[in-house]
Short mmCIF file of C-alpha atoms in Angstrom, two decimals:
data_model
loop_
_atom_site.label_atom_id
_atom_site.label_comp_id
_atom_site.label_asym_id
_atom_site.label_seq_id
_atom_site.Cartn_x
_atom_site.Cartn_y
_atom_site.Cartn_z
CA UNK A 1234 0.00 0.00 0.00
CA UNK A 1235 0.95 3.62 -0.49
CA UNK A 1236 1.08 5.08 3.00
CA UNK A 1237 1.49 8.68 4.09
CA UNK A 1238 4.21 9.55 6.60
CA UNK A 1239 1.57 9.82 9.32
CA UNK A 1240 0.16 6.39 8.48
CA UNK A 1241 3.64 4.89 8.59
CA UNK A 1242 4.15 6.47 12.00
CA UNK A 1243 0.83 5.09 13.21
CA UNK A 1244 1.71 1.58 12.06
CA UNK A 1245 5.07 1.89 13.79
CA UNK A 1246 3.32 2.70 17.06
CA UNK A 1247 4.46 6.30 17.24
CA UNK A 1248 0.90 7.49 17.97
CA UNK A 1249 0.16 4.88 20.59
CA UNK A 1250 -0.67 1.20 20.81
CA UNK A 1251 -4.40 1.51 20.13
CA UNK A 1252 -4.09 3.67 17.01
CA UNK A 1253 -1.43 1.25 15.80
CA UNK A 1254 -3.75 -1.72 16.31
CA UNK A 1255 -6.69 0.13 14.76
CA UNK A 1256 -4.77 1.00 11.62
CA UNK A 1257 -3.26 -2.49 11.44
CA UNK A 1258 -6.75 -4.02 11.35
CA UNK A 1259 -7.76 -1.61 8.59
CA UNK A 1260 -4.49 -2.34 6.80
CA UNK A 1261 -5.35 -6.05 6.85
CA UNK A 1262 -8.80 -5.24 5.46
CA UNK A 1263 -7.24 -3.18 2.68
CA UNK A 1264 -4.80 -5.97 1.86
CA UNK A 1265 -7.63 -8.49 1.63
CA UNK A 1266 -9.44 -6.30 -0.91
CA UNK A 1267 -6.20 -5.37 -2.71
CA UNK A 1268 -6.64 -1.67 -1.91
CA UNK A 1269 -3.71 0.62 -2.61
CA UNK A 1270 -4.28 3.46 -0.16
CA UNK A 1271 -6.28 4.88 2.74
CA UNK A 1272 -8.52 7.94 2.64
CA UNK A 1273 -9.11 10.25 5.57
CA UNK A 1274 -12.66 10.50 6.89
CA UNK A 1275 -14.41 13.54 8.37
CA UNK A 1276 -16.49 11.55 10.83
CA UNK A 1277 -17.94 8.25 11.96
CA UNK A 1278 -21.32 6.99 13.17
CA UNK A 1279 -20.67 4.15 15.61
CA UNK A 1280 -23.14 1.26 15.51
CA UNK A 1281 -21.59 -0.84 18.30
CA UNK A 1282 -23.96 0.70 20.85
CA UNK A 1283 -26.87 -1.77 20.92
CA UNK A 1284 -26.10 -4.41 23.54
CA UNK A 1285 -25.47 -7.71 21.77
CA UNK A 1286 -23.36 -9.58 24.30
CA UNK A 1287 -20.49 -9.28 26.76
CA UNK A 1288 -17.75 -9.47 24.13
CA UNK A 1289 -19.02 -6.32 22.45
CA UNK A 1290 -19.14 -4.39 25.73
CA UNK A 1291 -15.74 -5.64 26.86
CA UNK A 1292 -14.14 -4.69 23.53
CA UNK A 1293 -15.21 -1.03 23.85
CA UNK A 1294 -14.18 -0.97 27.50
CA UNK A 1295 -10.76 -2.40 26.65
CA UNK A 1296 -10.20 0.31 24.03
CA UNK A 1297 -11.26 3.06 26.44
CA UNK A 1298 -9.15 1.75 29.30
CA UNK A 1299 -6.08 1.65 27.06
CA UNK A 1300 -6.53 5.31 26.21
CA UNK A 1301 -8.29 5.08 22.82
CA UNK A 1302 -9.70 8.36 21.53
CA UNK A 1303 -11.73 9.06 18.44
CA UNK A 1304 -9.68 11.15 16.03
CA UNK A 1305 -12.75 12.37 14.12
CA UNK A 1306 -16.22 13.41 15.37
CA UNK A 1307 -17.97 10.12 16.13
CA UNK A 1308 -21.70 10.01 16.82
CA UNK A 1309 -23.33 7.14 18.69
CA UNK A 1310 -26.09 4.99 17.24
CA UNK A 1311 -29.22 3.91 19.11
CA UNK A 1312 -28.92 1.72 22.19
CA UNK A 1313 -31.03 -1.27 23.26
CA UNK A 1314 -33.31 0.87 25.45
CA UNK A 1315 -34.10 4.37 26.65
CA UNK A 1316 -31.12 5.03 28.91
CA UNK A 1317 -33.20 7.05 31.38
CA UNK A 1318 -36.62 5.39 31.06
CA UNK A 1319 -35.54 1.77 30.67
CA UNK A 1320 -37.72 0.62 33.57
CA UNK A 1321 -40.89 1.96 31.94
CA UNK A 1322 -40.01 -0.14 28.91
CA UNK A 1323 -39.66 -3.20 31.16
CA UNK A 1324 -36.10 -3.93 30.14
CA UNK A 1325 -33.96 -6.28 32.18
CA UNK A 1326 -31.54 -4.76 34.67
CA UNK A 1327 -28.77 -6.66 32.87
CA UNK A 1328 -29.58 -4.87 29.60
CA UNK A 1329 -29.56 -1.51 31.34
CA UNK A 1330 -26.28 -2.22 33.14
CA UNK A 1331 -24.60 -3.27 29.90
CA UNK A 1332 -25.96 -0.19 28.13
CA UNK A 1333 -24.54 2.05 30.86
CA UNK A 1334 -21.14 0.42 30.34
CA UNK A 1335 -21.39 1.01 26.59
CA UNK A 1336 -22.33 4.63 27.27
CA UNK A 1337 -19.41 5.17 29.65
CA UNK A 1338 -16.78 3.65 27.37
CA UNK A 1339 -17.88 5.63 24.32
CA UNK A 1340 -18.00 8.92 26.19
CA UNK A 1341 -14.54 8.19 27.60
CA UNK A 1342 -13.28 7.79 24.04
CA UNK A 1343 -14.74 11.18 23.12
CA UNK A 1344 -17.87 10.17 21.20
CA UNK A 1345 -20.65 12.67 20.49
CA UNK A 1346 -23.48 11.12 22.60
CA UNK A 1347 -26.35 11.28 20.11
CA UNK A 1348 -27.71 7.75 20.80
CA UNK A 1349 -29.77 7.89 17.64
CA UNK A 1350 -30.11 6.00 14.37
CA UNK A 1351 -31.02 9.32 12.70
CA UNK A 1352 -28.16 11.72 13.53
CA UNK A 1353 -29.02 13.72 10.41
CA UNK A 1354 -32.18 14.94 12.21
CA UNK A 1355 -30.11 16.63 14.88
CA UNK A 1356 -27.62 18.50 12.72
CA UNK A 1357 -24.76 16.00 12.77
CA UNK A 1358 -23.95 14.80 9.27
CA UNK A 1359 -21.21 15.00 6.63
CA UNK A 1360 -21.53 17.18 3.55
CA UNK A 1361 -21.67 16.24 -0.11
CA UNK A 1362 -18.56 14.38 -1.28
CA UNK A 1363 -17.04 13.97 2.18
CA UNK A 1364 -15.63 10.60 3.23
CA UNK A 1365 -17.29 8.93 6.21
CA UNK A 1366 -17.64 5.60 8.04
CA UNK A 1367 -20.90 4.05 9.22
CA UNK A 1368 -22.37 0.64 9.96
CA UNK A 1369 -26.01 1.59 10.67
CA UNK A 1370 -27.88 0.57 7.52
CA UNK A 1371 -30.24 3.54 7.17
CA UNK A 1372 -27.45 6.03 7.92
CA UNK A 1373 -25.25 4.42 5.25
CA UNK A 1374 -28.04 4.62 2.70
CA UNK A 1375 -29.12 8.14 3.68
CA UNK A 1376 -25.63 9.63 3.78
CA UNK A 1377 -24.60 8.03 0.48
CA UNK A 1378 -27.83 8.62 -1.39
CA UNK A 1379 -29.52 11.71 0.03
CA UNK A 1380 -26.46 13.73 1.06
CA UNK A 1381 -23.92 12.37 -1.40
CA UNK A 1382 -21.30 11.65 1.28
CA UNK A 1383 -19.26 8.47 0.85
CA UNK A 1384 -19.19 5.40 3.07
CA UNK A 1385 -19.08 1.66 2.70
CA UNK A 1386 -21.08 -0.70 4.90
CA UNK A 1387 -18.88 -1.28 7.94
CA UNK A 1388 -19.40 -3.59 10.89
CA UNK A 1389 -19.87 -2.05 14.35
CA UNK A 1390 -16.56 -3.03 16.00
CA UNK A 1391 -14.62 -2.26 12.82
CA UNK A 1392 -16.30 1.12 12.70
CA UNK A 1393 -14.91 1.88 16.15
CA UNK A 1394 -11.45 1.38 14.71
CA UNK A 1395 -12.26 3.65 11.74
CA UNK A 1396 -13.15 6.42 14.16
CA UNK A 1397 -9.95 5.91 16.13
CA UNK A 1398 -7.69 5.73 13.05
CA UNK A 1399 -9.53 8.53 11.23
CA UNK A 1400 -9.24 6.81 7.87
CA UNK A 1401 -10.54 3.85 5.86
CA UNK A 1402 -9.34 1.80 2.90
CA UNK A 1403 -10.10 3.64 -0.33
CA UNK A 1404 -12.40 1.25 -2.16
CA UNK A 1405 -16.06 0.53 -2.83
CA UNK A 1406 -18.39 3.51 -2.48
CA UNK A 1407 -15.57 5.75 -1.33
CA UNK A 1408 -14.43 5.81 -4.99
CA UNK A 1409 -16.48 8.07 -7.32
CA UNK A 1410 -16.36 5.65 -10.26
CA UNK A 1411 -18.08 2.96 -8.20
CA UNK A 1412 -21.06 5.15 -7.38
CA UNK A 1413 -22.67 5.29 -10.83
CA UNK A 1414 -25.97 3.48 -11.26
CA UNK A 1415 -25.83 0.11 -12.98
CA UNK A 1416 -29.54 -0.57 -13.54
CA UNK A 1417 -32.84 1.29 -13.51
CA UNK A 1418 -36.22 0.70 -11.89
CA UNK A 1419 -39.02 2.58 -13.67
CA UNK A 1420 -42.50 3.22 -12.30
CA UNK A 1421 -45.27 1.88 -14.51
CA UNK A 1422 -47.97 4.15 -15.88
CA UNK A 1423 -50.49 2.68 -13.41
CA UNK A 1424 -48.55 4.24 -10.52
CA UNK A 1425 -49.93 7.75 -10.92
CA UNK A 1426 -48.19 10.93 -9.66
CA UNK A 1427 -51.09 11.86 -7.36
CA UNK A 1428 -50.63 8.63 -5.41
CA UNK A 1429 -47.46 10.12 -3.93
CA UNK A 1430 -49.52 12.60 -1.92
CA UNK A 1431 -49.80 9.64 0.48
CA UNK A 1432 -46.36 9.26 2.06
CA UNK A 1433 -46.82 5.54 2.69
CA UNK A 1434 -46.36 4.76 -1.01
CA UNK A 1435 -42.68 5.69 -0.75
CA UNK A 1436 -42.08 2.79 1.65
CA UNK A 1437 -43.76 0.37 -0.74
CA UNK A 1438 -41.86 1.62 -3.79
CA UNK A 1439 -38.68 1.37 -1.73
CA UNK A 1440 -39.48 -2.16 -0.58
CA UNK A 1441 -40.11 -3.27 -4.18
CA UNK A 1442 -36.98 -1.43 -5.30
CA UNK A 1443 -34.79 -3.11 -2.68
CA UNK A 1444 -36.22 -6.53 -3.49
CA UNK A 1445 -35.12 -6.10 -7.10
CA UNK A 1446 -31.80 -4.35 -6.59
CA UNK A 1447 -30.43 -6.36 -3.61
CA UNK A 1448 -27.02 -4.81 -2.81
CA UNK A 1449 -26.30 -3.22 -6.18
CA UNK A 1450 -26.20 0.49 -7.09
CA UNK A 1451 -29.31 1.29 -9.11
CA UNK A 1452 -31.51 4.26 -9.90
CA UNK A 1453 -35.27 4.75 -9.72
CA UNK A 1454 -37.16 7.05 -12.06
CA UNK A 1455 -40.71 8.34 -12.24
CA UNK A 1456 -41.09 9.52 -8.64
CA UNK A 1457 -42.58 13.04 -8.51
CA UNK A 1458 -40.12 15.50 -6.99
CA UNK A 1459 -42.70 17.83 -5.49
CA UNK A 1460 -43.37 17.50 -1.78
CA UNK A 1461 -40.56 15.08 -0.97
CA UNK A 1462 -39.33 15.73 2.57
CA UNK A 1463 -36.26 14.57 4.46
CA UNK A 1464 -38.55 12.34 6.50
CA UNK A 1465 -39.82 10.62 3.35
CA UNK A 1466 -36.27 10.14 2.10
CA UNK A 1467 -35.31 8.74 5.51
CA UNK A 1468 -38.02 6.07 5.27
CA UNK A 1469 -37.12 5.30 1.65
CA UNK A 1470 -33.46 4.82 2.63
CA UNK A 1471 -34.25 2.65 5.66
CA UNK A 1472 -36.68 0.41 3.80
CA UNK A 1473 -34.41 -0.03 0.77
CA UNK A 1474 -31.58 -1.04 3.10
CA UNK A 1475 -33.90 -3.61 4.72
CA UNK A 1476 -35.73 -5.27 1.82
CA UNK A 1477 -32.43 -5.29 -0.06
CA UNK A 1478 -28.90 -4.55 1.06
CA UNK A 1479 -28.77 -1.14 -0.54
CA UNK A 1480 -26.03 1.25 0.54
CA UNK A 1481 -26.54 3.76 -2.29
CA UNK A 1482 -29.45 4.48 -4.62
CA UNK A 1483 -30.13 7.27 -7.07
CA UNK A 1484 -33.57 8.89 -7.34
CA UNK A 1485 -33.65 10.72 -10.65
CA UNK A 1486 -34.27 14.42 -10.18
CA UNK A 1487 -34.05 14.21 -6.39
CA UNK A 1488 -30.75 12.89 -5.04
CA UNK A 1489 -27.60 14.97 -5.58
CA UNK A 1490 -25.73 12.53 -7.82
CA UNK A 1491 -28.79 11.92 -10.00
CA UNK A 1492 -30.16 15.28 -11.05
CA UNK A 1493 -30.30 13.82 -14.54
CA UNK A 1494 -30.25 10.28 -15.90
CA UNK A 1495 -26.91 10.99 -17.57
CA UNK A 1496 -25.38 12.07 -14.26
CA UNK A 1497 -26.68 9.00 -12.41
CA UNK A 1498 -25.27 6.58 -14.99
CA UNK A 1499 -22.08 8.47 -15.79
CA UNK A 1500 -23.17 8.93 -19.39
CA UNK A 1501 -23.73 5.20 -19.94
CA UNK A 1502 -26.94 3.34 -20.66
CA UNK A 1503 -28.52 1.20 -17.91
CA UNK A 1504 -27.33 -2.40 -17.97
CA UNK A 1505 -30.83 -3.55 -17.02
CA UNK A 1506 -34.26 -1.90 -16.77
CA UNK A 1507 -37.09 -3.24 -14.60
CA UNK A 1508 -40.59 -1.77 -14.39
CA UNK A 1509 -42.77 -1.99 -11.29
CA UNK A 1510 -46.55 -1.65 -11.10
CA UNK A 1511 -49.34 -1.37 -8.55
CA UNK A 1512 -49.35 -5.14 -8.18
CA UNK A 1513 -45.72 -4.95 -7.02
CA UNK A 1514 -46.68 -2.37 -4.37
CA UNK A 1515 -49.50 -4.64 -3.24
CA UNK A 1516 -47.06 -7.53 -2.99
CA UNK A 1517 -44.66 -5.34 -1.00
CA UNK A 1518 -47.36 -4.46 1.52
CA UNK A 1519 -48.28 -8.11 1.90
CA UNK A 1520 -44.66 -8.83 2.81
CA UNK A 1521 -44.73 -6.38 5.74
CA UNK A 1522 -48.30 -6.88 6.96
CA UNK A 1523 -50.07 -9.80 8.58
CA UNK A 1524 -53.60 -9.50 7.13
CA UNK A 1525 -55.07 -11.51 9.99
CA UNK A 1526 -54.24 -8.89 12.63
CA UNK A 1527 -57.30 -7.03 13.85
CA UNK A 1528 -56.82 -6.20 17.52
CA UNK A 1529 -53.72 -4.09 18.05
CA UNK A 1530 -51.39 -4.24 21.04
CA UNK A 1531 -49.20 -1.29 20.07
CA UNK A 1532 -48.48 1.38 17.49
CA UNK A 1533 -44.80 2.27 17.11
CA UNK A 1534 -43.44 5.28 15.25
CA UNK A 1535 -39.77 6.22 15.12
CA UNK A 1536 -37.85 3.65 13.11
CA UNK A 1537 -35.55 5.36 12.24
CA UNK A 1538 -35.99 7.86 15.07
CA UNK A 1539 -38.71 10.45 14.52
CA UNK A 1540 -37.89 14.06 13.73
CA UNK A 1541 -39.44 17.04 15.48
CA UNK A 1542 -41.69 17.62 12.46
CA UNK A 1543 -42.97 14.05 12.59
CA UNK A 1544 -43.77 14.36 16.29
CA UNK A 1545 -45.80 17.51 15.63
CA UNK A 1546 -47.62 15.73 12.80
CA UNK A 1547 -48.52 12.88 15.16
CA UNK A 1548 -49.96 15.29 17.70
CA UNK A 1549 -52.00 17.12 15.07
CA UNK A 1550 -53.39 13.89 13.58
CA UNK A 1551 -54.93 12.97 16.95
CA UNK A 1552 -57.08 16.12 16.82
CA UNK A 1553 -57.49 15.99 20.60
CA UNK A 1554 -58.53 12.33 20.71
CA UNK A 1555 -56.68 9.88 22.94
CA UNK A 1556 -54.99 6.52 22.50
CA UNK A 1557 -57.34 3.62 23.21
CA UNK A 1558 -56.96 2.01 26.62
CA UNK A 1559 -56.43 -1.29 24.78
CA UNK A 1560 -53.43 -0.08 22.76
CA UNK A 1561 -50.02 1.42 23.50
CA UNK A 1562 -48.57 4.20 21.35
CA UNK A 1563 -44.77 4.55 21.41
CA UNK A 1564 -43.00 7.44 19.71
CA UNK A 1565 -39.20 7.15 19.60
CA UNK A 1566 -37.06 10.25 19.00
CA UNK A 1567 -33.45 11.36 19.41
CA UNK A 1568 -32.82 12.77 22.88
CA UNK A 1569 -32.21 16.27 21.51
CA UNK A 1570 -35.55 16.15 19.67
CA UNK A 1571 -37.29 15.14 22.90
CA UNK A 1572 -35.73 18.20 24.54
CA UNK A 1573 -37.14 20.42 21.78
CA UNK A 1574 -40.54 18.82 22.22
CA UNK A 1575 -40.43 19.66 25.92
CA UNK A 1576 -39.31 23.25 25.29
CA UNK A 1577 -42.16 23.80 22.80
CA UNK A 1578 -44.92 22.14 24.81
CA UNK A 1579 -45.47 19.42 22.22
CA UNK A 1580 -44.14 16.76 24.60
CA UNK A 1581 -46.86 17.51 27.17
CA UNK A 1582 -49.49 17.54 24.41
CA UNK A 1583 -48.42 14.04 23.33
CA UNK A 1584 -48.41 12.70 26.88
CA UNK A 1585 -51.96 14.02 27.45
CA UNK A 1586 -53.05 12.13 24.35
CA UNK A 1587 -51.67 8.89 25.76
CA UNK A 1588 -48.52 8.79 23.64
CA UNK A 1589 -45.39 7.46 25.34
CA UNK A 1590 -42.29 9.31 24.15
CA UNK A 1591 -38.93 7.52 24.40
CA UNK A 1592 -35.39 8.28 23.27
CA UNK A 1593 -32.06 6.51 22.74
CA UNK A 1594 -33.32 2.99 22.06
CA UNK A 1595 -34.10 1.02 18.94
CA UNK A 1596 -37.68 -0.20 18.99
CA UNK A 1597 -36.60 -3.46 17.38
CA UNK A 1598 -34.77 -4.25 20.62
CA UNK A 1599 -37.86 -4.04 22.84
CA UNK A 1600 -38.49 -7.31 24.64
CA UNK A 1601 -42.02 -8.23 23.62
CA UNK A 1602 -42.35 -11.05 26.15
CA UNK A 1603 -42.25 -8.59 29.02
CA UNK A 1604 -44.24 -5.93 27.23
CA UNK A 1605 -46.95 -8.43 26.36
CA UNK A 1606 -47.18 -7.24 22.77
CA UNK A 1607 -47.89 -9.65 19.94
CA UNK A 1608 -49.11 -7.22 17.27
CA UNK A 1609 -47.60 -3.88 16.31
CA UNK A 1610 -48.45 -1.32 13.65
CA UNK A 1611 -45.88 1.08 12.19
CA UNK A 1612 -45.38 3.42 9.25
CA UNK A 1613 -41.84 2.09 8.90
CA UNK A 1614 -41.04 -0.41 6.19
CA UNK A 1615 -37.81 -1.20 8.03
CA UNK A 1616 -39.55 -2.01 11.31
CA UNK A 1617 -42.25 -4.09 9.64
CA UNK A 1618 -39.59 -6.00 7.68
CA UNK A 1619 -37.66 -7.01 10.79
CA UNK A 1620 -40.08 -7.10 13.72
CA UNK A 1621 -41.25 -10.70 13.29
CA UNK A 1622 -37.81 -12.19 12.64
CA UNK A 1623 -36.20 -10.20 15.45
CA UNK A 1624 -38.98 -10.03 18.03
CA UNK A 1625 -41.64 -12.53 16.97
CA UNK A 1626 -44.19 -9.72 16.65
CA UNK A 1627 -46.87 -9.72 13.95
CA UNK A 1628 -46.45 -6.54 11.86
CA UNK A 1629 -49.00 -4.23 10.30
CA UNK A 1630 -47.89 -1.49 7.90
CA UNK A 1631 -49.84 1.73 7.49
CA UNK A 1632 -49.47 5.44 6.89
CA UNK A 1633 -48.93 7.77 9.83
CA UNK A 1634 -52.60 8.75 9.66
CA UNK A 1635 -53.68 5.10 9.67
CA UNK A 1636 -51.41 4.44 12.65
CA UNK A 1637 -53.02 7.25 14.63
CA UNK A 1638 -56.56 6.21 13.66
CA UNK A 1639 -55.77 2.63 14.65
CA UNK A 1640 -54.37 3.76 18.00
CA UNK A 1641 -57.54 5.71 18.73
CA UNK A 1642 -59.78 2.80 17.68
CA UNK A 1643 -57.69 0.12 19.41
CA UNK A 1644 -57.76 -1.98 16.26
CA UNK A 1645 -56.32 -1.88 12.76
CA UNK A 1646 -57.90 0.85 10.64
CA UNK A 1647 -56.90 1.06 6.98
CA UNK A 1648 -58.03 3.33 4.17
CA UNK A 1649 -58.72 2.45 0.56
CA UNK A 1650 -55.56 2.71 -1.54
CA UNK A 1651 -55.01 2.15 -5.28
CA UNK A 1652 -52.66 -0.76 -4.51
CA UNK A 1653 -55.16 -2.32 -2.11
CA UNK A 1654 -57.94 -2.65 -4.67
#
């Protein structure tokens, strides 16, 4: 490999044992992929924060105890529970104790304590073209696709080392030439522009898109550009990274590297073109919904974590009505968003409506056996993709409005949709 003088010094141990070991691991990764050089990163989003076993906790503690420090701004991903309200969520003491150890070790290493899977909602994100490292799937997809920053899909413990070393092997999506679209998904004429006034269609298009694309770099065309919000793009990114393994997609006319078809494909023609229709959206919804669910144990919004705007939308959709006594309503936000909700009075409004507001944790880590929940409804394609395999919970997908109406009724309420005909 071609190493800079600083990198040679790091490998020689001149910047400490831990930075030496961190760079050595990344050097071995680069050698395996036959990479010629490293590239410096501007930041890291660390995904080794959800408790997954003692080895994971001990690894971070070992690094911190040996004096490891992040050399670039490193935000922390969601944890396994709300760090302050874990008892309300009925988490085990062991989970909370392990989470506290994870928290302490990361803060000792100098992490930015965001504890969120949506750091872009709280003003912490790279800019277009900047090199980054992340292992959280929706962050990878969002940063690559929506911002145009550059990261590969890293594993949590490896990502820790990226943040310590401040650089990564220069390959994959870090390289501009590898970011061009290879194939194209087109929307059929039966998927009409006015259907996109309902935000839930974006999740279904994304699910169908991911199912086709898998882990390749493709583009999607035909999506109306008007009215697309960051929250919609967040859900599209998260769902595409769940139904497929997508780390980068191009939405023609929307995402920064795909303002035109020519830009997205680097002047080349698509290698393959696939068209999707209403029947594909119907099939996507069937994949993330158990049609036999009627009674509803819980409604869960905030996968990825909800923005301030989404929390206000939830409050307004209730129109003063309250959550049914037969159903729980959980709204998960970044901690800083929860603070804004409290400052503005929205938090108290939500609590009066029967909404439980939590921070820090990933809702896919909630222990359903203790919560007594067997059925959950969400507007998140990511949550509904994973909740049965991870938690054994029967999923129901719906729009945010349908989720609120269902919470008020205490049972699944769905509206007529073109893809449900």
